[in-house]
mmCIF file of C-alpha atoms and ligand atoms in Angstrom:
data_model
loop_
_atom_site.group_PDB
_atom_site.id
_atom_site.type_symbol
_atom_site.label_atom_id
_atom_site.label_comp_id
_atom_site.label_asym_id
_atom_site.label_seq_id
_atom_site.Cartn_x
_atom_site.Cartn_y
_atom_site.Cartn_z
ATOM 1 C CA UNK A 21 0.000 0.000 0.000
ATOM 2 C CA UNK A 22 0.741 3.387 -1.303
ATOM 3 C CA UNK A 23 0.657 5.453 2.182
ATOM 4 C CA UNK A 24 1.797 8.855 0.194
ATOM 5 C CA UNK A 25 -0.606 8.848 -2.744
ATOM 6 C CA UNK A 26 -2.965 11.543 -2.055
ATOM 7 C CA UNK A 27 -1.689 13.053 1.105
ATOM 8 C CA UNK A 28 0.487 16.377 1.526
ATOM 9 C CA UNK A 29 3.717 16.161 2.944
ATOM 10 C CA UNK A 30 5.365 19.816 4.521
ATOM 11 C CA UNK A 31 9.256 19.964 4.264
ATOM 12 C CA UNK A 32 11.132 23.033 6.063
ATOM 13 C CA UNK A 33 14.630 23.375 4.165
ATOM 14 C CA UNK A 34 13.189 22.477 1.043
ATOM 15 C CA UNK A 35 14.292 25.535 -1.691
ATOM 16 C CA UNK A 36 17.269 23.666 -1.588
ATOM 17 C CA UNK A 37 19.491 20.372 -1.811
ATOM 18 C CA UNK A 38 17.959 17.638 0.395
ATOM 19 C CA UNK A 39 14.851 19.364 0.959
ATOM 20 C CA UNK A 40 13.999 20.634 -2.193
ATOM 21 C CA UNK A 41 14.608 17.022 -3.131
ATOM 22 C CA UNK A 42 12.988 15.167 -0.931
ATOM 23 C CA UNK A 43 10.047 17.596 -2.280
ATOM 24 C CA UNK A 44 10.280 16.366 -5.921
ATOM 25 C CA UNK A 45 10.506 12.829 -4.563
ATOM 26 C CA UNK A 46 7.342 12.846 -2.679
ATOM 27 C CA UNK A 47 5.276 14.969 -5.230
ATOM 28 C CA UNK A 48 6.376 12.355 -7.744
ATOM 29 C CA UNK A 49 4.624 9.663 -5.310
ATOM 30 C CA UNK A 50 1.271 11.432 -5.273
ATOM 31 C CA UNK A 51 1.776 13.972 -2.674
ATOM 32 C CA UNK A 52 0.953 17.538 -1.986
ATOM 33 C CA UNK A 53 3.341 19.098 -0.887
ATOM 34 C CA UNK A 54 4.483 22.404 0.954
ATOM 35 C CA UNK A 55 7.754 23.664 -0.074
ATOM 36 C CA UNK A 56 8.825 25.713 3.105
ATOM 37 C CA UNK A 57 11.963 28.064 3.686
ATOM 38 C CA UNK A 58 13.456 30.940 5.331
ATOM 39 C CA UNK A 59 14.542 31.661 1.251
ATOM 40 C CA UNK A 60 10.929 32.894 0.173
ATOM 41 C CA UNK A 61 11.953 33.027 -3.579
ATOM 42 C CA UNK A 62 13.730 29.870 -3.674
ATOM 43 C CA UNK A 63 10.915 27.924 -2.039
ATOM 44 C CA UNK A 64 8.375 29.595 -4.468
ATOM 45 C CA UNK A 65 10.556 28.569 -7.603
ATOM 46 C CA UNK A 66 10.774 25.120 -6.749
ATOM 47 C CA UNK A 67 6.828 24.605 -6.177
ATOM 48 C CA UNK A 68 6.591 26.400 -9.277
ATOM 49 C CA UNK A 69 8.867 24.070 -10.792
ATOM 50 C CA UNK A 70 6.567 21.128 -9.543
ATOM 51 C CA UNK A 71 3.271 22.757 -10.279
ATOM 52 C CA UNK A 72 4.748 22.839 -13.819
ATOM 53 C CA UNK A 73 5.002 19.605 -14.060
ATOM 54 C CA UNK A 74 1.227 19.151 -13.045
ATOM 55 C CA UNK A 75 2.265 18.008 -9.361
ATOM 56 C CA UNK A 76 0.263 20.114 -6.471
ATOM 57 C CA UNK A 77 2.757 22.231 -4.663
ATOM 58 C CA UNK A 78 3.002 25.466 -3.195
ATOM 59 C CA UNK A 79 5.678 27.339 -1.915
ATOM 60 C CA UNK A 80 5.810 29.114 1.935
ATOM 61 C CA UNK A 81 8.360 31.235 3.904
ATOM 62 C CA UNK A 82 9.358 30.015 7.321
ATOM 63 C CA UNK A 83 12.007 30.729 9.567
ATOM 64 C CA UNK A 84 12.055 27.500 11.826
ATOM 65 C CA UNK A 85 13.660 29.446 14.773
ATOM 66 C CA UNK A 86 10.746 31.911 15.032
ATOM 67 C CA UNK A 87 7.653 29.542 16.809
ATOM 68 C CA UNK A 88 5.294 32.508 15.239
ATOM 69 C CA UNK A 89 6.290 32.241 11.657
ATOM 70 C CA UNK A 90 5.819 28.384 12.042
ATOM 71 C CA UNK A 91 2.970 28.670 13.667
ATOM 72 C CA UNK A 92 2.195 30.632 10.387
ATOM 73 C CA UNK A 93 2.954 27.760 8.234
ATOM 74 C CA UNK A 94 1.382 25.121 9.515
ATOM 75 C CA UNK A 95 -1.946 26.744 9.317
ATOM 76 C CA UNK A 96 -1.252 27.756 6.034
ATOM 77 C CA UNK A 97 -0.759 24.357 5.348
ATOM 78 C CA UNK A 98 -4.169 23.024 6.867
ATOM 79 C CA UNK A 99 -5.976 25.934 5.270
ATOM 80 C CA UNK A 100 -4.509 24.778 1.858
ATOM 81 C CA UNK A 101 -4.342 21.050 1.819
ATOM 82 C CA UNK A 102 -6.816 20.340 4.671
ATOM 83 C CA UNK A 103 -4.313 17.807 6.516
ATOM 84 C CA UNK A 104 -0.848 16.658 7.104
ATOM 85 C CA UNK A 105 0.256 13.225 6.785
ATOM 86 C CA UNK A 106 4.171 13.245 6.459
ATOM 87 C CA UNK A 107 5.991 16.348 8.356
ATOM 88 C CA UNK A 108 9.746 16.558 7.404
ATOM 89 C CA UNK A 109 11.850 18.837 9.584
ATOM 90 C CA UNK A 110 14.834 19.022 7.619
ATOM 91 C CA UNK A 111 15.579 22.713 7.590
ATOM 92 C CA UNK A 112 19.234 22.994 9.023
ATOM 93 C CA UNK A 113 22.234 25.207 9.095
ATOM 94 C CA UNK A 114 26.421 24.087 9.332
ATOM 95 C CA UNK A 115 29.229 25.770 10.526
ATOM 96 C CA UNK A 116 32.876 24.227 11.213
ATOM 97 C CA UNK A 117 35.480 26.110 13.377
ATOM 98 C CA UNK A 118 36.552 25.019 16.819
ATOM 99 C CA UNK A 119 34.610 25.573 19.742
ATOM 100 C CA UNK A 120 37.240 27.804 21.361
ATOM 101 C CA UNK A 121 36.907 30.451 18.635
ATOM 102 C CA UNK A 122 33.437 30.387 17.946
ATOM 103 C CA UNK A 123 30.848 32.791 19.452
ATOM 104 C CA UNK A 124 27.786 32.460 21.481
ATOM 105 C CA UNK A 125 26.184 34.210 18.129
ATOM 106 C CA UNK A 126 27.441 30.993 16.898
ATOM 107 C CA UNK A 127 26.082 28.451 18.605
ATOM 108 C CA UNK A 128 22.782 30.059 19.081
ATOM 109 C CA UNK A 129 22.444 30.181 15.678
ATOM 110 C CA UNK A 130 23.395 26.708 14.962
ATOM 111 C CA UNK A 131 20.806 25.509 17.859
ATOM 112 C CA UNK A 132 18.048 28.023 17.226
ATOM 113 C CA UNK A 133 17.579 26.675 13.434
ATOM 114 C CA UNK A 134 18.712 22.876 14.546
ATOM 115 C CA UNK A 135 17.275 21.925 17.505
ATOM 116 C CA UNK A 136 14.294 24.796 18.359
ATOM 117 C CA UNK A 137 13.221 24.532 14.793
ATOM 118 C CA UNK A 138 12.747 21.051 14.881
ATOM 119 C CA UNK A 139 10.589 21.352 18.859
ATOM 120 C CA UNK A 140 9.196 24.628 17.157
ATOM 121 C CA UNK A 141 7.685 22.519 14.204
ATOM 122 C CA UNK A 142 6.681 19.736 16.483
ATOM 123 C CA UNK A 143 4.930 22.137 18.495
ATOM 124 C CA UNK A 144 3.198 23.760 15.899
ATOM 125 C CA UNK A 145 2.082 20.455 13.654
ATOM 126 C CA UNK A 146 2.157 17.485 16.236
ATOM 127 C CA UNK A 147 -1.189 18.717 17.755
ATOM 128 C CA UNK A 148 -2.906 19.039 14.810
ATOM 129 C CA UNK A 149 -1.817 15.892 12.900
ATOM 130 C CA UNK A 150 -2.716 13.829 16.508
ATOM 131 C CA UNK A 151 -6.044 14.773 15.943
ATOM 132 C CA UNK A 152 -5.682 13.216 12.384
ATOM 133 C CA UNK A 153 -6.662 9.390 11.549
ATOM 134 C CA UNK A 154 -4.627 6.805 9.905
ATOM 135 C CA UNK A 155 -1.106 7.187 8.236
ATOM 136 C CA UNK A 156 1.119 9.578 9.548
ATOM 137 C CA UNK A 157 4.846 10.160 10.025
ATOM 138 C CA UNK A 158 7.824 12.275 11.025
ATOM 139 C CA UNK A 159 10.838 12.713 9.542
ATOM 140 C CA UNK A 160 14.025 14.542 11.221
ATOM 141 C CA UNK A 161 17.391 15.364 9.220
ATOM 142 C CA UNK A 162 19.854 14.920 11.322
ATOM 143 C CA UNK A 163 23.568 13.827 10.366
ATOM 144 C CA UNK A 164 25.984 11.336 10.458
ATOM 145 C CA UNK A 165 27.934 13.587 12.307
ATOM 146 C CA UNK A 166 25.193 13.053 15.133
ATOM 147 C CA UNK A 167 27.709 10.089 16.592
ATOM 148 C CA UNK A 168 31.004 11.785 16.552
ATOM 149 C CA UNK A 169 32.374 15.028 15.487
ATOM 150 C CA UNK A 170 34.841 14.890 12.895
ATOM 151 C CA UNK A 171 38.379 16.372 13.121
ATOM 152 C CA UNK A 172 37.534 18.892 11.185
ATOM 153 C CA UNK A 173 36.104 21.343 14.064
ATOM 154 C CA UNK A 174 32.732 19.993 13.661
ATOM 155 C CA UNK A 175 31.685 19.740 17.587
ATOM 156 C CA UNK A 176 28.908 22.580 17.187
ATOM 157 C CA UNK A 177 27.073 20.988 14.212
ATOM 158 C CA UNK A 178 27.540 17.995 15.822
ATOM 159 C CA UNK A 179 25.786 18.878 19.089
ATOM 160 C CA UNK A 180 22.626 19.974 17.179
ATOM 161 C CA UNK A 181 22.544 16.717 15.526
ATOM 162 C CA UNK A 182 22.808 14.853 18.835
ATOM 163 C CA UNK A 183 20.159 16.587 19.612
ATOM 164 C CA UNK A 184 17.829 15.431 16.991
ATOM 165 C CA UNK A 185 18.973 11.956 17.022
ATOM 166 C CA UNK A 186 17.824 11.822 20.750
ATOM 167 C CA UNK A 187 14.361 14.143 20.294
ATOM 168 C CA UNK A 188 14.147 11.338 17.258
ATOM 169 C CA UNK A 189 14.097 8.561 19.413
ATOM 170 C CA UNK A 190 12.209 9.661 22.046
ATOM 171 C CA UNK A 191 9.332 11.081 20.145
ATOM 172 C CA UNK A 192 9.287 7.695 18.589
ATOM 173 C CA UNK A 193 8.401 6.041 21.714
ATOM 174 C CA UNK A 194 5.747 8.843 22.432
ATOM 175 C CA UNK A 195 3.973 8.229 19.496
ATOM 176 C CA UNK A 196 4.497 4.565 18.463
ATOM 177 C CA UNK A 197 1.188 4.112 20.754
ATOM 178 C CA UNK A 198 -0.903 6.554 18.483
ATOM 179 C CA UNK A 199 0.187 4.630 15.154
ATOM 180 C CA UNK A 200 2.294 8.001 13.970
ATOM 181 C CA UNK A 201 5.544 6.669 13.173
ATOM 182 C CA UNK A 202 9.482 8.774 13.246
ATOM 183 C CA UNK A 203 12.360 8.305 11.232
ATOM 184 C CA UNK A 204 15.610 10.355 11.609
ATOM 185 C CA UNK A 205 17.527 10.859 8.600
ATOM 186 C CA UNK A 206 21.441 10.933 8.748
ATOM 187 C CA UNK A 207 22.919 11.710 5.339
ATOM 188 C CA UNK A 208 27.033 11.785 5.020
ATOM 189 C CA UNK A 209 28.027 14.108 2.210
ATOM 190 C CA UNK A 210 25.755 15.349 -0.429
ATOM 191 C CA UNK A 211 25.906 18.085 -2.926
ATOM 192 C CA UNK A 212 24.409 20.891 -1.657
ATOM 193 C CA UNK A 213 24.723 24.361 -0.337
ATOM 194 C CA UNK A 214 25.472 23.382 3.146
ATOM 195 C CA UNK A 215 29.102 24.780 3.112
ATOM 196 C CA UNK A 216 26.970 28.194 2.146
ATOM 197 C CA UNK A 217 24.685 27.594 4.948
ATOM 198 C CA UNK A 218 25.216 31.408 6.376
ATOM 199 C CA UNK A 219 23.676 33.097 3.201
ATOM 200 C CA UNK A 220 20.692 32.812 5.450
ATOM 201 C CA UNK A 221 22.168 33.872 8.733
ATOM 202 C CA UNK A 222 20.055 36.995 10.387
ATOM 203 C CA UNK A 223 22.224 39.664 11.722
ATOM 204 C CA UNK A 224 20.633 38.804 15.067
ATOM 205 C CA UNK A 225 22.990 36.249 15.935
ATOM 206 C CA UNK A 226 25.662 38.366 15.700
ATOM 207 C CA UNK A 227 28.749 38.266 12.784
ATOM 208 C CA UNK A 228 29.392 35.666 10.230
ATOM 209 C CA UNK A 229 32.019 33.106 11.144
ATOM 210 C CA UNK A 230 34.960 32.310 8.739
ATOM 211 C CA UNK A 231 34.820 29.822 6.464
ATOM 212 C CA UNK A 232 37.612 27.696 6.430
ATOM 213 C CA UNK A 233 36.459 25.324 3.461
ATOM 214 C CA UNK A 234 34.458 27.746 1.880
ATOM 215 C CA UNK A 235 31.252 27.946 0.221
ATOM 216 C CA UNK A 236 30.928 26.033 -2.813
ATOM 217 C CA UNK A 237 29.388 22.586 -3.446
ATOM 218 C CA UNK A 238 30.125 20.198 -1.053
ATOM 219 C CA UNK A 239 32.550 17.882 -2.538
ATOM 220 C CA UNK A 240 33.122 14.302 -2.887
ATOM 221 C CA UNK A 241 29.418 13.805 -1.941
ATOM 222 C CA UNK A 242 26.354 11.571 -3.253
ATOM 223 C CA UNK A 243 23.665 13.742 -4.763
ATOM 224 C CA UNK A 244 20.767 15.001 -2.986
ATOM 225 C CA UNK A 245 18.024 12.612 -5.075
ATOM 226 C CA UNK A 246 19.531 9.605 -3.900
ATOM 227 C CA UNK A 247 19.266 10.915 -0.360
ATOM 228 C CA UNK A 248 15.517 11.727 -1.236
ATOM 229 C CA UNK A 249 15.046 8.432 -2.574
ATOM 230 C CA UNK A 250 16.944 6.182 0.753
ATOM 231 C CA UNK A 251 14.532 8.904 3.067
ATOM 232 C CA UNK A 252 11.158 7.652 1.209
ATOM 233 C CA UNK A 253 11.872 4.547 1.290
ATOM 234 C CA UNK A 254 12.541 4.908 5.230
ATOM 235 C CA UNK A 255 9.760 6.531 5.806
ATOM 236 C CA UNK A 256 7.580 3.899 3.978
ATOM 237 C CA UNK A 257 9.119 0.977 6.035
ATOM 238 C CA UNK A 258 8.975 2.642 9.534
ATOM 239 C CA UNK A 259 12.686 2.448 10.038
ATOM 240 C CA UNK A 260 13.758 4.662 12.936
ATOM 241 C CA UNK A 261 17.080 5.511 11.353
ATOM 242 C CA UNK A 262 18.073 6.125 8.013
ATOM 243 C CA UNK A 263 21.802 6.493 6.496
ATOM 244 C CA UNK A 264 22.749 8.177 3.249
ATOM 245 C CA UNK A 265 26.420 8.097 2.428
ATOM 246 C CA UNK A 266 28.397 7.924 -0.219
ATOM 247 C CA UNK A 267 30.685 4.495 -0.645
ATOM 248 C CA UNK A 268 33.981 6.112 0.244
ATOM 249 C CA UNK A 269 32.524 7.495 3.709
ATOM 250 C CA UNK A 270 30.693 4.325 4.785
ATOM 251 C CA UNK A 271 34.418 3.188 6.165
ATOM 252 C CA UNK A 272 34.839 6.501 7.924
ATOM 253 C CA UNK A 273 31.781 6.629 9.023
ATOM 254 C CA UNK A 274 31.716 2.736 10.794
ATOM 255 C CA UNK A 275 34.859 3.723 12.316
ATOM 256 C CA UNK A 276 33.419 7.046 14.077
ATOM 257 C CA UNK A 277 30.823 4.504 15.479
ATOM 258 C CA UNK A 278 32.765 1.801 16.456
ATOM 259 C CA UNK A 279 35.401 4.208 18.323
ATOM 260 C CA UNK A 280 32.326 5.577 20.402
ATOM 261 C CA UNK A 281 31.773 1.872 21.496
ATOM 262 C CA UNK A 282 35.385 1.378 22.195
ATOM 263 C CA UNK A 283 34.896 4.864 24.502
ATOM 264 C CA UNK A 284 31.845 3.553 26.219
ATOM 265 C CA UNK A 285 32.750 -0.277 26.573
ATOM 266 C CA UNK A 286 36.180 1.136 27.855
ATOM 267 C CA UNK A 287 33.739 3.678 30.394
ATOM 268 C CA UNK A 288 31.831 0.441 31.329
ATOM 269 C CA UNK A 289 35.122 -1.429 31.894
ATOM 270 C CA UNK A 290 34.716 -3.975 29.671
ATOM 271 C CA UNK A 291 37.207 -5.458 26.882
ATOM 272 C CA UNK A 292 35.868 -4.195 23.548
ATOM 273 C CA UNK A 293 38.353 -5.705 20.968
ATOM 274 C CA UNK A 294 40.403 -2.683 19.638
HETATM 275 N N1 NAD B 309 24.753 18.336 2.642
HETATM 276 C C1 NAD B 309 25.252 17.481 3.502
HETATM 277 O O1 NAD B 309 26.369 16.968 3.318
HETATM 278 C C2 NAD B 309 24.457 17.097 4.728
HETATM 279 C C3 NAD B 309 24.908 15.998 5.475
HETATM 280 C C4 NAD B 309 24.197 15.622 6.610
HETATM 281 C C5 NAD B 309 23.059 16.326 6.981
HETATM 282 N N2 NAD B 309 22.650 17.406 6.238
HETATM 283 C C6 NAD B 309 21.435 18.099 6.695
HETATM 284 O O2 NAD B 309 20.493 18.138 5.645
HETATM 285 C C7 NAD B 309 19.582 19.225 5.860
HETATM 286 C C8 NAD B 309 19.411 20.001 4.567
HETATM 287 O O3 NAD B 309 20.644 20.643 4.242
HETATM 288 P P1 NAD B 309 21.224 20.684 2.746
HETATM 289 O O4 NAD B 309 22.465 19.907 2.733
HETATM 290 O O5 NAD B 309 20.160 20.394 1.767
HETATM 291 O O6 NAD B 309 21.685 22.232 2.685
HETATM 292 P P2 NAD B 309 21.120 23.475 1.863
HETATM 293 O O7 NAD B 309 21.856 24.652 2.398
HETATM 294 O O8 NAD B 309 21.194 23.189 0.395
HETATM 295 O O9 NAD B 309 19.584 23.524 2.291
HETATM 296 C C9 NAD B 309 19.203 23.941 3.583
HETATM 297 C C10 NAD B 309 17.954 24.798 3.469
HETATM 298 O O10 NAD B 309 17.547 25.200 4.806
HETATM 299 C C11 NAD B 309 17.097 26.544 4.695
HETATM 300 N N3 NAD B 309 17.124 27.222 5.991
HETATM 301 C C12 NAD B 309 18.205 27.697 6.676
HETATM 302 N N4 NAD B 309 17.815 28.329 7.780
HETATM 303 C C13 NAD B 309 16.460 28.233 7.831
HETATM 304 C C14 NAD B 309 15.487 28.707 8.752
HETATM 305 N N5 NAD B 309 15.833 29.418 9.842
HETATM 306 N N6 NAD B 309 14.192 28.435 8.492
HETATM 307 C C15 NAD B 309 13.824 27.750 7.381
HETATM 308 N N7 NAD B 309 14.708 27.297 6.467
HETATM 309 C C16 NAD B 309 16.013 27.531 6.697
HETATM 310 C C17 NAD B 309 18.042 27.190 3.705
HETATM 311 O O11 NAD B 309 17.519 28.386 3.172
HETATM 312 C C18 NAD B 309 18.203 26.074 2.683
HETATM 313 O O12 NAD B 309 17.254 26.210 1.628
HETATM 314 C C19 NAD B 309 20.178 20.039 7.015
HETATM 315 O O13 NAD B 309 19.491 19.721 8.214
HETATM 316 C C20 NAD B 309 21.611 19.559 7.069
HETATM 317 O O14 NAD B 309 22.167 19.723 8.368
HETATM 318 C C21 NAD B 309 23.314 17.793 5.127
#
């Protein structure tokens, strides 16, 4: 069964890479969809881009770490499409530089759109699609860098995506009971504007931070459709966590995880095989 067909899906993030993606992928399964973003013409141009195609989209502005403006959107949303079946909070932002040198304006920024954007949209949508019947689902982008920070001055980012794995998790318990199910995305590298991620930075969290790799593309990285495609198909079989990576990172990645079991079974004082 075909639990998309037919019902409207609202994706924060989604004028660009992963989001805007995971858009197109869920409009091409029979979805509505709400293309929501802080980047009001971006957002518009890609549910224009799916309306053209004959798929029912429209396009939103939302700044996730403002509980007003989302309270905004998710009545737009109801007022539009009536209900919400699938709510993907994938809006994020990423900044590397060590922890020593960053700001408060920093952080704040990185947790405001991370972590309260994700409890901001919960807030605003959870009540409402509760209310709902039948088929309805969660979906969280979080990170593999949610297990381990990388060397690369990545303990900020990292932190928010902690954060979501464990809100993840838990709301999955809280709901499992009402049949609304939660999946938490962690994609490795992927194409997209990420490295750019403080084109949308508000001047209330202070200055920009460097950029030590810059802003381009991210590099070496799968492309966001196939992320799109691995989220969908999570979503459709209930998993509670997803991984996206490209081939070369999956090693990288297993070893970030396994090294976090050596530091725990090593905590616990057991003899974890090196
Ligand atoms: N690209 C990667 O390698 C990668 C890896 C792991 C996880 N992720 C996660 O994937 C998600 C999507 O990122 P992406 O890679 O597509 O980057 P992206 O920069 O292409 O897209 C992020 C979108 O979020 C929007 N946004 C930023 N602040 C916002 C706010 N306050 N309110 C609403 N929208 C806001 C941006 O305008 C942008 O359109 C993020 O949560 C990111 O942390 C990305």
């Amino acid at each position: 069964m075909d639990h998309l067909n037919g019902r409207t899906a609202v994706i924060t993030g989604a004028a660009s890479g992963i989001g805007a993606a995971l858009a197109a992928e869920l409009a091409s399964h029979g979805m509505s969809v709400v293309v929501a973003d802080i980047d009001a013409d971006g957002a518009h141009h890609v549910a224009g881009e799916l309306r053209a195609r004959g798929l029912p989209a429209i396009g939103a502005r939302v700044d996730v770490s403002d509980p007003e403006s989302v309270q905004d959107l998710a009545r737009r949303s109801y007022d539009e499409f009536g209900s919400v079946e699938l709510l993907c909070n994938n809006a994020g932002v990423l900044l590397f530089g060590a922890i020593a040198e960053s700001s408060l304006g920093d952080w704040r920024w990185l947790s405001s759109v991370n972590v309260e954007g994700m409890l901001n949209c919960l807030h605003a949508f959870l009540q409402r699609m509760r209310a709902q019947q039948g088929w309805r689902h969660v979906m969280n982008t979080a990170s593999t860098h949610a297990f381990l920070p990388d060397p690369r001055h990545t303990a900020l980012y990292s932190a928010t995506k902690h954060a979501i794995v464990g809100l993840s998790l838990g709301l999955r318990a809280e709901l499992a009971p009402e049949g609304i199910g939660v999946t938490v995305l962690c994609p490795g590298q992927v194409a997209t504007r990420i490295l750019d991620s403080q084109r949308n930075r508000s001047e209330a969290f202070g200055e920009r931070a460097s950029e030590p790799f810059g802003t381009g593309v991210v590099p070496m990285a799968i492309e966001p459709g196939q992320v799109a495609r691995d989220a969908v198909e999570g979503v459709l079989r209930d998993a509670p966590i997803v991984f996206s990576l490209p081939e070369h990172g999956r090693e990288e990645f297993r070893a970030q995880v396994e090294e976090l079991w050596r530091l725990t079974g090593t905590a616990l004082g057991d003899h974890v095989e090196a």
